[in-house]
Amino acid sequence: QSALTQPASVSGSPGQSITISCTGTSSDVGSYNLVSWYQQHPGKAPKLMIYEGSKRPSGVSNRFSGSKSGNTASLTISGLQAEDEADYYCCSYGGSSTFEVVFGGGTKLTVL
Amino acid sequence: QVQLVESGGGVVQPGRSLRLSCAASGFIFSSYGMHWVRQAPGKGLEWVAVIWYDGSKKYYADSVKGRFTISRDNSKNTLYLQMNSLRAEDTAVYSCATYYGSGSPYGLDVWGQGTTVTVSS
């Protein structure tokens, strides 16, 4: 159960688009389209932004989108807004003989 | 409204035990799998354990396997985490979570605010 790899930080200006990558292995991200993304503001509980790779929960802005290529999943935020500044975590499910859940190390998004 | 409220955290010496609880309300608790996720101070999220809706299956992170036990009492709408042989590295905020709104077991959209566990002599 190795953590998924995310960049430590990304930044962008209001109105711009940014992408956060999440690299796993052929045993987790690569084998299943079950990556989810969470937004966490300081001192707050995580908020689900994307699940099953590209699905948005009700109430989440369509500025947030998810995709996957091979062993790497990505979260794209378009039209950056100040309130998007937060930590973002990817999460994947996997395990052929057991149920495993692994999070990425997190990415700090700064809106300049 | 849909709510999860954790309790039971505190300061405990290394090697001792602690039991956390997560009280659920606003949804049919017995229909949903439940997770424990922890976050060490200044660190990222770490998955701890999951239990099936009926308690029939339980899975753990390697870091807690053999020391922690997840359980649930559907008659009390409560999830538990029994933590034994605690180590300093278990110090974290422990949160319970489930997937009520997303409808997908792979999207945790309901989280508690967490309870803090500090392991220190």
CSV table of C-alpha atoms in Angstrom, one decimal:
chain,number,residue,atom,x,y,z
A,1,GLN,CA,0.0,0.0,0.0
A,2,SER,CA,2.2,2.8,-1.2
A,3,ALA,CA,0.8,6.3,-1.3
A,4,LEU,CA,-0.2,7.8,-4.7
A,5,THR,CA,2.2,10.5,-5.9
A,6,GLN,CA,1.0,14.0,-6.2
A,7,PRO,CA,2.9,17.3,-6.7
A,8,ALA,CA,3.4,19.0,-3.4
A,9,SER,CA,2.1,22.3,-4.7
A,10,VAL,CA,0.5,24.0,-7.7
A,11,SER,CA,-0.5,27.6,-8.3
A,12,GLY,CA,-2.5,29.6,-10.7
A,13,SER,CA,-4.1,33.0,-11.2
A,14,PRO,CA,-7.8,33.6,-11.0
A,15,GLY,CA,-9.6,32.6,-14.2
A,16,GLN,CA,-6.8,30.2,-15.2
A,17,SER,CA,-6.9,26.4,-15.3
A,18,ILE,CA,-4.7,24.1,-13.4
A,19,THR,CA,-4.2,20.3,-13.4
A,20,ILE,CA,-3.1,18.2,-10.4
A,21,SER,CA,-1.7,14.8,-11.3
A,22,CYS,CA,-1.9,11.6,-9.2
A,23,THR,CA,0.3,8.7,-10.2
A,24,GLY,CA,-0.2,5.2,-8.9
A,25,THR,CA,0.5,1.8,-10.3
A,26,SER,CA,-1.0,-0.8,-12.5
A,27,SER,CA,-2.5,-2.4,-9.3
A,28,ASP,CA,-4.5,0.6,-8.3
A,29,VAL,CA,-5.0,3.7,-10.6
A,30,GLY,CA,-4.2,1.7,-13.7
A,31,SER,CA,-6.5,-1.2,-13.0
A,32,TYR,CA,-9.6,0.5,-11.8
A,33,ASN,CA,-11.5,3.7,-12.8
A,34,LEU,CA,-12.2,4.3,-9.1
A,35,VAL,CA,-10.1,7.4,-8.4
A,36,SER,CA,-11.7,10.1,-6.2
A,37,TRP,CA,-10.6,13.6,-5.4
A,38,TYR,CA,-11.1,15.5,-2.1
A,39,GLN,CA,-10.7,19.2,-1.3
A,40,GLN,CA,-9.7,20.2,2.2
A,41,HIS,CA,-9.7,23.7,3.6
A,42,PRO,CA,-7.6,24.2,6.8
A,43,GLY,CA,-9.4,22.8,9.9
A,44,LYS,CA,-12.2,21.4,7.8
A,45,ALA,CA,-13.3,17.9,6.8
A,46,PRO,CA,-12.5,16.7,3.3
A,47,LYS,CA,-15.1,17.4,0.6
A,48,LEU,CA,-15.7,14.9,-2.2
A,49,MET,CA,-15.1,16.7,-5.6
A,50,ILE,CA,-14.8,13.8,-8.0
A,51,TYR,CA,-15.5,10.0,-7.7
A,52,GLU,CA,-15.1,7.0,-10.0
A,53,GLY,CA,-12.6,8.9,-12.1
A,54,SER,CA,-14.8,11.7,-13.6
A,55,LYS,CA,-18.2,11.8,-11.8
A,56,ARG,CA,-19.2,15.0,-9.9
A,57,PRO,CA,-21.3,14.8,-6.8
A,58,SER,CA,-24.4,17.0,-6.7
A,59,GLY,CA,-23.5,20.5,-5.9
A,60,VAL,CA,-19.9,20.4,-7.0
A,61,SER,CA,-19.1,23.0,-9.7
A,62,ASN,CA,-18.6,21.8,-13.2
A,63,ARG,CA,-15.3,23.7,-13.1
A,64,PHE,CA,-13.9,20.6,-11.5
A,65,SER,CA,-13.2,17.6,-13.8
A,66,GLY,CA,-11.4,14.3,-13.6
A,67,SER,CA,-9.6,12.1,-16.0
A,68,LYS,CA,-7.2,9.2,-16.3
A,69,SER,CA,-4.5,8.0,-18.6
A,70,GLY,CA,-2.7,4.8,-17.7
A,71,ASN,CA,-1.5,4.9,-14.1
A,72,THR,CA,-2.0,8.6,-13.8
A,73,ALA,CA,-5.3,10.3,-12.8
A,74,SER,CA,-5.7,14.1,-13.1
A,75,LEU,CA,-8.0,16.7,-11.5
A,76,THR,CA,-8.5,19.9,-13.6
A,77,ILE,CA,-9.9,23.1,-12.2
A,78,SER,CA,-10.9,25.7,-14.7
A,79,GLY,CA,-11.8,29.3,-14.1
A,80,LEU,CA,-9.8,29.4,-10.8
A,81,GLN,CA,-11.4,31.2,-8.0
A,82,ALA,CA,-10.0,32.4,-4.7
A,83,GLU,CA,-12.1,29.8,-2.7
A,84,ASP,CA,-10.5,27.0,-4.7
A,85,GLU,CA,-7.3,27.5,-2.6
A,86,ALA,CA,-7.0,24.4,-0.5
A,87,ASP,CA,-5.3,21.0,-0.2
A,88,TYR,CA,-6.4,18.4,-2.7
A,89,TYR,CA,-6.1,14.6,-2.3
A,90,CYS,CA,-6.5,11.8,-4.7
A,91,CYS,CA,-7.7,8.4,-3.6
A,92,SER,CA,-7.8,5.1,-5.3
A,93,TYR,CA,-9.3,1.7,-4.6
A,94,GLY,CA,-7.6,-1.5,-5.6
A,95,GLY,CA,-6.4,-4.9,-4.5
A,96,SER,CA,-7.2,-8.0,-6.5
A,97,SER,CA,-7.5,-10.3,-3.4
A,98,THR,CA,-8.3,-7.7,-0.8
A,99,PHE,CA,-9.9,-4.3,-0.5
A,100,GLU,CA,-7.3,-1.5,-0.4
A,101,VAL,CA,-7.7,2.2,-0.3
A,102,VAL,CA,-4.7,4.5,-0.8
A,103,PHE,CA,-4.5,8.3,-0.7
A,104,GLY,CA,-2.1,10.6,-2.4
A,105,GLY,CA,0.2,12.8,-0.4
A,106,GLY,CA,-1.8,15.9,-1.1
A,107,THR,CA,-1.3,19.0,-3.2
A,108,LYS,CA,-1.5,22.5,-1.9
A,109,LEU,CA,-3.3,24.8,-4.5
A,110,THR,CA,-2.4,28.4,-4.2
A,111,VAL,CA,-4.5,31.0,-6.1
A,112,LEU,CA,-2.2,33.9,-6.8
B,1,GLN,CA,-29.5,16.1,8.3
B,2,VAL,CA,-26.9,13.5,7.5
B,3,GLN,CA,-24.3,13.6,10.2
B,4,LEU,CA,-21.4,11.7,11.7
B,5,VAL,CA,-20.0,12.6,15.1
B,6,GLU,CA,-16.8,11.0,16.4
B,7,SER,CA,-15.8,10.7,20.1
B,8,GLY,CA,-13.4,8.8,22.3
B,9,GLY,CA,-10.2,10.5,21.4
B,10,GLY,CA,-7.6,11.7,24.0
B,11,VAL,CA,-4.1,11.4,25.2
B,12,VAL,CA,-2.8,7.8,25.8
B,13,GLN,CA,0.6,6.3,26.6
B,14,PRO,CA,2.4,4.1,24.1
B,15,GLY,CA,1.2,0.5,24.2
B,16,ARG,CA,-2.1,1.4,25.7
B,17,SER,CA,-5.6,1.1,24.1
B,18,LEU,CA,-8.4,3.4,23.1
B,19,ARG,CA,-11.8,2.9,21.5
B,20,LEU,CA,-13.3,5.5,19.2
B,21,SER,CA,-17.0,5.8,18.3
B,22,CYS,CA,-18.8,7.4,15.4
B,23,ALA,CA,-22.5,8.2,15.9
B,24,ALA,CA,-24.5,8.4,12.6
B,25,SER,CA,-27.8,10.1,12.1
B,26,GLY,CA,-30.0,11.3,9.2
B,27,PHE,CA,-29.6,8.2,7.0
B,28,ILE,CA,-30.1,4.4,7.1
B,29,PHE,CA,-26.8,3.5,8.8
B,30,SER,CA,-27.2,-0.2,8.3
B,31,SER,CA,-27.2,0.2,4.5
B,32,TYR,CA,-23.8,1.8,4.1
B,33,GLY,CA,-20.2,0.7,4.5
B,34,MET,CA,-18.1,2.9,6.8
B,35,HIS,CA,-14.5,4.0,6.8
B,36,TRP,CA,-12.0,5.3,9.3
B,37,VAL,CA,-9.5,7.8,7.9
B,38,ARG,CA,-6.8,9.6,9.9
B,39,GLN,CA,-4.6,12.7,9.5
B,40,ALA,CA,-1.5,13.2,11.5
B,41,PRO,CA,-0.6,16.8,12.4
B,42,GLY,CA,0.5,18.7,9.3
B,43,LYS,CA,0.3,15.6,7.2
B,44,GLY,CA,-2.1,14.1,4.5
B,45,LEU,CA,-5.0,11.8,4.7
B,46,GLU,CA,-4.4,8.1,5.5
B,47,TRP,CA,-7.0,5.4,5.1
B,48,VAL,CA,-7.3,3.2,8.2
B,49,ALA,CA,-10.1,0.7,7.8
B,50,VAL,CA,-13.4,-0.2,6.2
B,51,ILE,CA,-16.4,-2.3,7.3
B,52,TRP,CA,-19.2,-3.5,5.1
B,53,TYR,CA,-22.7,-2.4,5.7
B,54,ASP,CA,-23.6,-5.6,7.5
B,55,GLY,CA,-20.2,-6.0,9.2
B,56,SER,CA,-19.5,-9.1,7.1
B,57,LYS,CA,-16.2,-7.8,5.7
B,58,LYS,CA,-13.4,-5.7,7.3
B,59,TYR,CA,-10.2,-4.5,5.7
B,60,TYR,CA,-7.3,-2.6,7.2
B,61,ALA,CA,-4.3,-0.6,6.2
B,62,ASP,CA,-1.0,-2.5,6.7
B,63,SER,CA,0.1,0.1,9.3
B,64,VAL,CA,-2.7,-0.9,11.7
B,65,LYS,CA,-3.4,-4.5,10.8
B,66,GLY,CA,-3.3,-6.7,13.8
B,67,ARG,CA,-3.6,-3.8,16.2
B,68,PHE,CA,-6.8,-2.0,15.3
B,69,THR,CA,-10.3,-3.5,15.0
B,70,ILE,CA,-13.2,-1.9,13.2
B,71,SER,CA,-16.8,-2.8,14.2
B,72,ARG,CA,-20.3,-1.5,14.1
B,73,ASP,CA,-23.6,-1.8,16.0
B,74,ASN,CA,-26.4,-1.2,13.5
B,75,SER,CA,-29.0,-1.2,16.3
B,76,LYS,CA,-27.2,1.8,17.8
B,77,ASN,CA,-26.2,3.5,14.5
B,78,THR,CA,-22.6,3.5,15.7
B,79,LEU,CA,-19.2,2.7,14.2
B,80,TYR,CA,-16.2,1.8,16.4
B,81,LEU,CA,-12.5,1.6,16.1
B,82,GLN,CA,-10.7,-0.4,18.8
B,83,MET,CA,-7.0,0.7,18.9
B,84,ASN,CA,-4.6,-1.5,20.8
B,85,SER,CA,-0.8,-1.3,21.2
B,86,LEU,CA,-0.8,2.3,20.3
B,87,ARG,CA,2.4,3.9,18.9
B,88,ALA,CA,3.5,7.5,18.7
B,89,GLU,CA,2.9,7.4,14.9
B,90,ASP,CA,-0.8,6.7,15.5
B,91,THR,CA,-1.1,10.3,16.7
B,92,ALA,CA,-3.7,11.9,14.4
B,93,VAL,CA,-7.2,13.2,14.0
B,94,TYR,CA,-9.4,10.2,13.3
B,95,SER,CA,-12.5,10.7,11.1
B,96,CYS,CA,-15.3,8.4,10.0
B,97,ALA,CA,-16.7,8.6,6.5
B,98,THR,CA,-19.3,7.1,4.2
B,99,TYR,CA,-20.9,7.4,0.8
B,100,TYR,CA,-24.5,8.3,1.4
B,101,GLY,CA,-25.0,11.1,-1.2
B,102,SER,CA,-22.7,9.9,-4.0
B,103,GLY,CA,-24.4,6.5,-4.0
B,104,SER,CA,-21.0,5.0,-4.8
B,105,PRO,CA,-18.8,3.1,-2.4
B,106,TYR,CA,-15.9,4.8,-4.0
B,107,GLY,CA,-16.9,8.3,-3.2
B,108,LEU,CA,-16.9,9.3,0.5
B,109,ASP,CA,-19.1,12.4,0.6
B,110,VAL,CA,-20.1,12.4,4.3
B,111,TRP,CA,-17.3,13.0,6.9
B,112,GLY,CA,-17.3,13.6,10.6
B,113,GLN,CA,-15.2,16.5,12.1
B,114,GLY,CA,-12.9,14.0,13.7
B,115,THR,CA,-11.6,13.1,17.1
B,116,THR,CA,-7.9,13.7,18.2
B,117,VAL,CA,-5.8,10.9,19.4
B,118,THR,CA,-2.4,11.7,20.9
B,119,VAL,CA,0.0,8.9,21.8
B,120,SER,CA,2.6,10.2,24.2
B,121,SER,CA,4.4,9.2,27.4
